[in-house]
Amino acid sequence: EPGGALEGVARAHLLLSEPIYREFAKIKLRLPEAVMAERLRAKGAALLEVEKRYTETVGLKVPGPAICALTRIGEAYHEFAQALYDAPIPRGLTEAQLDLYRDALAEQAHPVEVKSQEALAMAVEKSLELSLDDECARRARGYLEEWAPARFPPLLGEVAEVKLGERGRGHGLLFGIQPLPPAPPKDVIVPSVVDERLPQARRAPPSAPRGKDAPGRETLTRSVEEEDEDLL
């Protein structure tokens, strides 16, 4: 039932994941290039740990904490993408080399930003499906409206109430037998799982000074137990 033991476990798991998220967010990219490459690897590894922790929270299938965990995953991917977009530029590059370097960083950041939007879109979809308009759901909607307004225009009106039919057995809000919700719009990407090969910043052009020390593109991988689309 709502507020029962499983919900307490999920909320505790969510709370205990916050220090891991904060440590990830504290890692900033800095020059020289060798230092930036090392920090990029460290930030990528920390992102995978953040994702793993919050995916475990989602796996407990308690609506409120699960939506908050999806929102946190979206925030983490956005933080990583923004670190790539804002990465410091080595000195001595020509204008042409500078454009190439920035384009390479943006190319690597874009799929990470898309992953952020997927996690946030799932958080919003599930919050609407369950008529759960809490702080995490509002935060996820706000991010999508700010970061991808063309794909996610502002939500108009109030969140519709989800009417429950005859109740079955289960935990909390999960025991409601509901009519199938309408399919999400085709332009809303809902991930089946949060699982990513993290891109790395490309090396600076060969002709650029100190280019041999530019950040590498070592691929960080990991496997996380996949959750079905009906997580909630």
mmCIF file of C-alpha atoms in Angstrom:
data_model
loop_
_atom_site.group_PDB
_atom_site.id
_atom_site.type_symbol
_atom_site.label_atom_id
_atom_site.label_comp_id
_atom_site.label_asym_id
_atom_site.label_seq_id
_atom_site.Cartn_x
_atom_site.Cartn_y
_atom_site.Cartn_z
ATOM 1 C CA GLU A 1 0.000 0.000 0.000
ATOM 2 C CA PRO A 2 1.127 3.626 -0.455
ATOM 3 C CA GLY A 3 3.627 4.535 2.225
ATOM 4 C CA GLY A 4 4.384 0.856 2.905
ATOM 5 C CA ALA A 5 7.694 -0.933 3.277
ATOM 6 C CA LEU A 6 8.516 -1.076 -0.459
ATOM 7 C CA GLU A 7 7.945 2.658 -0.885
ATOM 8 C CA GLY A 8 10.194 3.294 2.113
ATOM 9 C CA VAL A 9 12.931 1.166 0.558
ATOM 10 C CA ALA A 10 12.614 2.977 -2.793
ATOM 11 C CA ARG A 11 12.753 6.425 -1.214
ATOM 12 C CA ALA A 12 15.759 5.436 0.901
ATOM 13 C CA HIS A 13 17.530 4.088 -2.192
ATOM 14 C CA LEU A 14 16.793 7.348 -4.010
ATOM 15 C CA LEU A 15 18.152 9.408 -1.116
ATOM 16 C CA LEU A 16 21.314 7.321 -0.792
ATOM 17 C CA SER A 17 22.030 7.822 -4.506
ATOM 18 C CA GLU A 18 22.255 11.612 -4.170
ATOM 19 C CA PRO A 19 25.900 11.707 -2.946
ATOM 20 C CA ILE A 20 26.881 9.636 -6.000
ATOM 21 C CA TYR A 21 25.118 12.134 -8.263
ATOM 22 C CA ARG A 22 26.805 15.094 -6.546
ATOM 23 C CA GLU A 23 30.256 13.543 -6.929
ATOM 24 C CA PHE A 24 29.565 13.032 -10.642
ATOM 25 C CA ALA A 25 28.406 16.639 -11.073
ATOM 26 C CA LYS A 26 31.519 17.978 -9.321
ATOM 27 C CA ILE A 27 33.874 16.597 -11.988
ATOM 28 C CA LYS A 28 34.732 19.489 -14.318
ATOM 29 C CA LEU A 29 36.811 19.397 -17.480
ATOM 30 C CA ARG A 30 40.045 21.400 -17.287
ATOM 31 C CA LEU A 31 43.111 21.999 -19.401
ATOM 32 C CA PRO A 32 45.840 20.926 -20.073
ATOM 33 C CA GLU A 33 44.656 18.294 -22.507
ATOM 34 C CA ALA A 34 46.027 15.332 -20.550
ATOM 35 C CA VAL A 35 44.101 16.461 -17.472
ATOM 36 C CA MET A 36 40.943 16.990 -19.525
ATOM 37 C CA ALA A 37 41.197 13.488 -21.002
ATOM 38 C CA GLU A 38 41.535 11.975 -17.538
ATOM 39 C CA ARG A 39 38.609 13.977 -16.150
ATOM 40 C CA LEU A 40 36.479 13.042 -19.127
ATOM 41 C CA ARG A 41 37.125 9.368 -18.433
ATOM 42 C CA ALA A 42 36.355 9.875 -14.743
ATOM 43 C CA LYS A 43 33.132 11.756 -15.485
ATOM 44 C CA GLY A 44 32.020 9.065 -17.927
ATOM 45 C CA ALA A 45 32.625 6.336 -15.368
ATOM 46 C CA ALA A 46 30.757 8.355 -12.725
ATOM 47 C CA LEU A 47 27.825 8.805 -15.117
ATOM 48 C CA LEU A 48 27.555 5.054 -15.558
ATOM 49 C CA GLU A 49 27.498 4.608 -11.793
ATOM 50 C CA VAL A 50 24.783 7.269 -11.435
ATOM 51 C CA GLU A 51 22.734 5.578 -14.146
ATOM 52 C CA LYS A 52 23.151 2.171 -12.519
ATOM 53 C CA ARG A 53 22.008 3.424 -9.111
ATOM 54 C CA TYR A 54 18.917 5.225 -10.376
ATOM 55 C CA THR A 55 17.998 2.367 -12.711
ATOM 56 C CA GLU A 56 17.916 0.174 -9.597
ATOM 57 C CA THR A 57 15.466 2.655 -8.053
ATOM 58 C CA VAL A 58 13.275 2.477 -11.161
ATOM 59 C CA GLY A 59 13.405 -1.313 -10.911
ATOM 60 C CA LEU A 60 11.648 -1.189 -7.526
ATOM 61 C CA LYS A 61 8.562 0.010 -9.450
ATOM 62 C CA VAL A 62 7.302 2.494 -6.863
ATOM 63 C CA PRO A 63 5.803 5.373 -8.908
ATOM 64 C CA GLY A 64 7.072 8.474 -7.058
ATOM 65 C CA PRO A 65 10.686 7.374 -6.550
ATOM 66 C CA ALA A 66 10.819 5.808 -10.022
ATOM 67 C CA ILE A 67 9.782 9.074 -11.688
ATOM 68 C CA CYS A 68 12.320 10.983 -9.584
ATOM 69 C CA ALA A 69 15.012 8.470 -10.569
ATOM 70 C CA LEU A 70 14.203 8.830 -14.286
ATOM 71 C CA THR A 71 14.365 12.603 -13.903
ATOM 72 C CA ARG A 72 17.754 12.307 -12.199
ATOM 73 C CA ILE A 73 19.053 10.093 -15.029
ATOM 74 C CA GLY A 74 17.909 12.738 -17.520
ATOM 75 C CA GLU A 75 19.669 15.439 -15.526
ATOM 76 C CA ALA A 76 22.872 13.404 -15.373
ATOM 77 C CA TYR A 77 22.992 12.849 -19.122
ATOM 78 C CA HIS A 78 22.319 16.535 -19.707
ATOM 79 C CA GLU A 79 25.143 17.443 -17.322
ATOM 80 C CA PHE A 80 27.551 15.197 -19.222
ATOM 81 C CA ALA A 81 26.486 16.588 -22.608
ATOM 82 C CA GLN A 82 26.840 20.149 -21.337
ATOM 83 C CA ALA A 83 30.347 19.373 -20.107
ATOM 84 C CA LEU A 84 31.256 18.378 -23.675
ATOM 85 C CA TYR A 85 29.624 21.447 -25.200
ATOM 86 C CA ASP A 86 31.473 23.709 -22.741
ATOM 87 C CA ALA A 87 34.818 21.872 -22.756
ATOM 88 C CA PRO A 88 37.803 24.254 -22.668
ATOM 89 C CA ILE A 89 39.572 24.855 -25.978
ATOM 90 C CA PRO A 90 43.344 24.289 -26.295
ATOM 91 C CA ARG A 91 45.366 27.396 -27.102
ATOM 92 C CA GLY A 92 46.980 28.009 -30.456
ATOM 93 C CA LEU A 93 44.225 26.737 -32.737
ATOM 94 C CA THR A 94 43.493 28.557 -35.964
ATOM 95 C CA GLU A 95 39.914 29.620 -36.669
ATOM 96 C CA ALA A 96 39.428 26.595 -38.914
ATOM 97 C CA GLN A 97 40.856 24.234 -36.318
ATOM 98 C CA LEU A 98 38.715 25.843 -33.624
ATOM 99 C CA ASP A 99 35.562 25.245 -35.675
ATOM 100 C CA LEU A 100 36.537 21.624 -36.267
ATOM 101 C CA TYR A 101 37.263 21.073 -32.575
ATOM 102 C CA ARG A 102 33.929 22.546 -31.476
ATOM 103 C CA ASP A 103 32.041 20.583 -34.120
ATOM 104 C CA ALA A 104 33.705 17.367 -32.923
ATOM 105 C CA LEU A 105 32.677 18.061 -29.317
ATOM 106 C CA ALA A 106 29.108 18.899 -30.345
ATOM 107 C CA GLU A 107 28.900 15.719 -32.430
ATOM 108 C CA GLN A 108 29.829 13.674 -29.371
ATOM 109 C CA ALA A 109 27.495 15.614 -27.046
ATOM 110 C CA HIS A 110 24.366 15.364 -29.185
ATOM 111 C CA PRO A 111 23.516 11.639 -28.683
ATOM 112 C CA VAL A 112 24.098 12.064 -24.939
ATOM 113 C CA GLU A 113 21.635 14.963 -24.890
ATOM 114 C CA VAL A 114 19.103 12.831 -26.780
ATOM 115 C CA LYS A 115 19.487 10.165 -24.088
ATOM 116 C CA SER A 116 18.727 12.813 -21.485
ATOM 117 C CA GLN A 117 15.513 13.744 -23.270
ATOM 118 C CA GLU A 118 14.471 10.085 -23.525
ATOM 119 C CA ALA A 119 14.712 9.559 -19.766
ATOM 120 C CA LEU A 120 12.855 12.811 -19.065
ATOM 121 C CA ALA A 121 10.157 11.925 -21.601
ATOM 122 C CA MET A 122 9.611 8.596 -19.863
ATOM 123 C CA ALA A 123 9.310 10.376 -16.506
ATOM 124 C CA VAL A 124 6.674 12.721 -17.941
ATOM 125 C CA GLU A 125 4.782 9.926 -19.703
ATOM 126 C CA LYS A 126 4.569 7.837 -16.538
ATOM 127 C CA SER A 127 3.569 10.810 -14.396
ATOM 128 C CA LEU A 128 0.678 11.563 -16.746
ATOM 129 C CA GLU A 129 -0.275 7.906 -16.939
ATOM 130 C CA LEU A 130 -0.477 7.727 -13.135
ATOM 131 C CA SER A 131 -1.806 11.270 -12.603
ATOM 132 C CA LEU A 132 1.209 11.915 -10.399
ATOM 133 C CA ASP A 133 2.042 15.615 -10.564
ATOM 134 C CA ASP A 134 4.852 15.845 -8.023
ATOM 135 C CA GLU A 135 7.987 18.009 -7.968
ATOM 136 C CA CYS A 136 10.049 15.523 -10.005
ATOM 137 C CA ALA A 137 7.410 15.268 -12.736
ATOM 138 C CA ARG A 138 7.156 19.055 -12.967
ATOM 139 C CA ARG A 139 10.947 19.326 -13.126
ATOM 140 C CA ALA A 140 11.120 16.793 -15.968
ATOM 141 C CA ARG A 141 8.436 18.671 -17.923
ATOM 142 C CA GLY A 142 10.219 21.966 -17.362
ATOM 143 C CA TYR A 143 13.519 20.584 -18.638
ATOM 144 C CA LEU A 144 11.924 19.234 -21.805
ATOM 145 C CA GLU A 145 10.137 22.510 -22.466
ATOM 146 C CA GLU A 146 13.410 24.402 -21.962
ATOM 147 C CA TRP A 147 15.870 22.076 -23.689
ATOM 148 C CA ALA A 148 13.714 20.757 -26.542
ATOM 149 C CA PRO A 149 10.756 23.146 -26.994
ATOM 150 C CA ALA A 150 10.166 22.067 -30.600
ATOM 151 C CA ARG A 151 9.656 18.431 -29.561
ATOM 152 C CA PHE A 152 8.051 19.094 -26.176
ATOM 153 C CA PRO A 153 5.864 22.232 -26.183
ATOM 154 C CA PRO A 154 4.557 23.503 -22.826
ATOM 155 C CA LEU A 155 1.801 21.340 -21.360
ATOM 156 C CA LEU A 156 -1.540 23.130 -21.547
ATOM 157 C CA GLY A 157 -4.181 22.775 -18.863
ATOM 158 C CA GLU A 158 -4.195 20.541 -15.829
ATOM 159 C CA VAL A 159 -2.911 17.002 -15.680
ATOM 160 C CA ALA A 160 -5.861 14.735 -16.431
ATOM 161 C CA GLU A 161 -7.006 12.446 -13.664
ATOM 162 C CA VAL A 162 -6.464 8.760 -14.344
ATOM 163 C CA LYS A 163 -9.582 6.805 -13.387
ATOM 164 C CA LEU A 164 -8.936 3.394 -11.915
ATOM 165 C CA GLY A 165 -11.136 0.400 -12.510
ATOM 166 C CA GLU A 166 -11.479 -2.614 -10.249
ATOM 167 C CA ARG A 167 -8.365 -3.002 -8.132
ATOM 168 C CA GLY A 168 -6.194 -6.058 -8.114
ATOM 169 C CA ARG A 169 -3.238 -6.962 -5.975
ATOM 170 C CA GLY A 170 0.131 -5.237 -6.046
ATOM 171 C CA HIS A 171 2.206 -2.525 -4.443
ATOM 172 C CA GLY A 172 0.912 1.015 -4.027
ATOM 173 C CA LEU A 173 -0.338 2.661 -7.190
ATOM 174 C CA LEU A 174 0.780 -0.345 -9.180
ATOM 175 C CA PHE A 175 -2.313 -2.384 -8.297
ATOM 176 C CA GLY A 176 -4.744 -0.168 -10.242
ATOM 177 C CA ILE A 177 -6.156 -1.854 -13.316
ATOM 178 C CA GLN A 178 -6.271 0.976 -15.837
ATOM 179 C CA PRO A 179 -7.404 1.317 -19.427
ATOM 180 C CA LEU A 180 -4.516 1.422 -21.861
ATOM 181 C CA PRO A 181 -3.265 5.011 -22.263
ATOM 182 C CA PRO A 182 -3.112 6.483 -25.779
ATOM 183 C CA ALA A 183 0.151 5.890 -27.610
ATOM 184 C CA PRO A 184 2.674 8.721 -27.142
ATOM 185 C CA PRO A 185 3.191 11.087 -30.107
ATOM 186 C CA LYS A 186 5.619 9.757 -32.673
ATOM 187 C CA ASP A 187 8.055 12.570 -31.965
ATOM 188 C CA VAL A 188 8.355 11.627 -28.279
ATOM 189 C CA ILE A 189 11.139 9.098 -27.771
ATOM 190 C CA VAL A 190 10.535 6.767 -24.850
ATOM 191 C CA PRO A 191 13.552 4.603 -24.023
ATOM 192 C CA SER A 192 13.204 0.894 -23.429
ATOM 193 C CA VAL A 193 16.220 1.076 -21.152
ATOM 194 C CA VAL A 194 18.832 3.594 -20.179
ATOM 195 C CA ASP A 195 21.972 2.073 -21.663
ATOM 196 C CA GLU A 196 24.600 4.057 -23.467
ATOM 197 C CA ARG A 197 28.030 3.790 -25.001
ATOM 198 C CA LEU A 198 29.503 7.007 -23.747
ATOM 199 C CA PRO A 199 31.238 9.007 -26.456
ATOM 200 C CA GLN A 200 34.530 10.718 -25.744
ATOM 201 C CA ALA A 201 35.724 14.094 -26.995
ATOM 202 C CA ARG A 202 37.668 13.755 -30.225
ATOM 203 C CA ARG A 203 41.334 14.546 -30.468
ATOM 204 C CA ALA A 204 42.277 18.037 -31.604
ATOM 205 C CA PRO A 205 43.277 18.288 -35.296
ATOM 206 C CA PRO A 206 46.794 16.850 -35.908
ATOM 207 C CA SER A 207 48.185 20.225 -36.900
ATOM 208 C CA ALA A 208 47.065 21.896 -33.675
ATOM 209 C CA PRO A 209 49.723 22.584 -31.030
ATOM 210 C CA ARG A 210 49.763 19.989 -28.259
ATOM 211 C CA GLY A 211 47.245 17.994 -30.262
ATOM 212 C CA LYS A 212 48.876 14.724 -29.307
ATOM 213 C CA ASP A 213 47.602 15.216 -25.771
ATOM 214 C CA ALA A 214 44.011 16.021 -26.783
ATOM 215 C CA PRO A 215 41.287 13.943 -25.106
ATOM 216 C CA GLY A 216 40.936 10.427 -26.475
ATOM 217 C CA ARG A 217 37.829 8.643 -27.671
ATOM 218 C CA GLU A 218 38.096 5.554 -25.495
ATOM 219 C CA THR A 219 34.609 4.093 -25.384
ATOM 220 C CA LEU A 220 33.147 3.392 -22.000
ATOM 221 C CA THR A 221 30.620 0.579 -21.982
ATOM 222 C CA ARG A 222 28.527 -1.135 -19.468
ATOM 223 C CA SER A 223 25.606 -3.484 -19.192
ATOM 224 C CA VAL A 224 22.639 -2.683 -16.999
ATOM 225 C CA GLU A 225 19.763 -5.063 -16.465
ATOM 226 C CA GLU A 226 17.099 -3.909 -18.861
ATOM 227 C CA GLU A 227 13.708 -2.901 -17.578
ATOM 228 C CA ASP A 228 10.595 -3.470 -19.691
ATOM 229 C CA GLU A 229 8.779 -0.471 -21.068
ATOM 230 C CA ASP A 230 6.011 -1.014 -18.493
ATOM 231 C CA LEU A 231 8.332 -0.199 -15.584
ATOM 232 C CA LEU A 232 5.442 1.324 -13.766
#
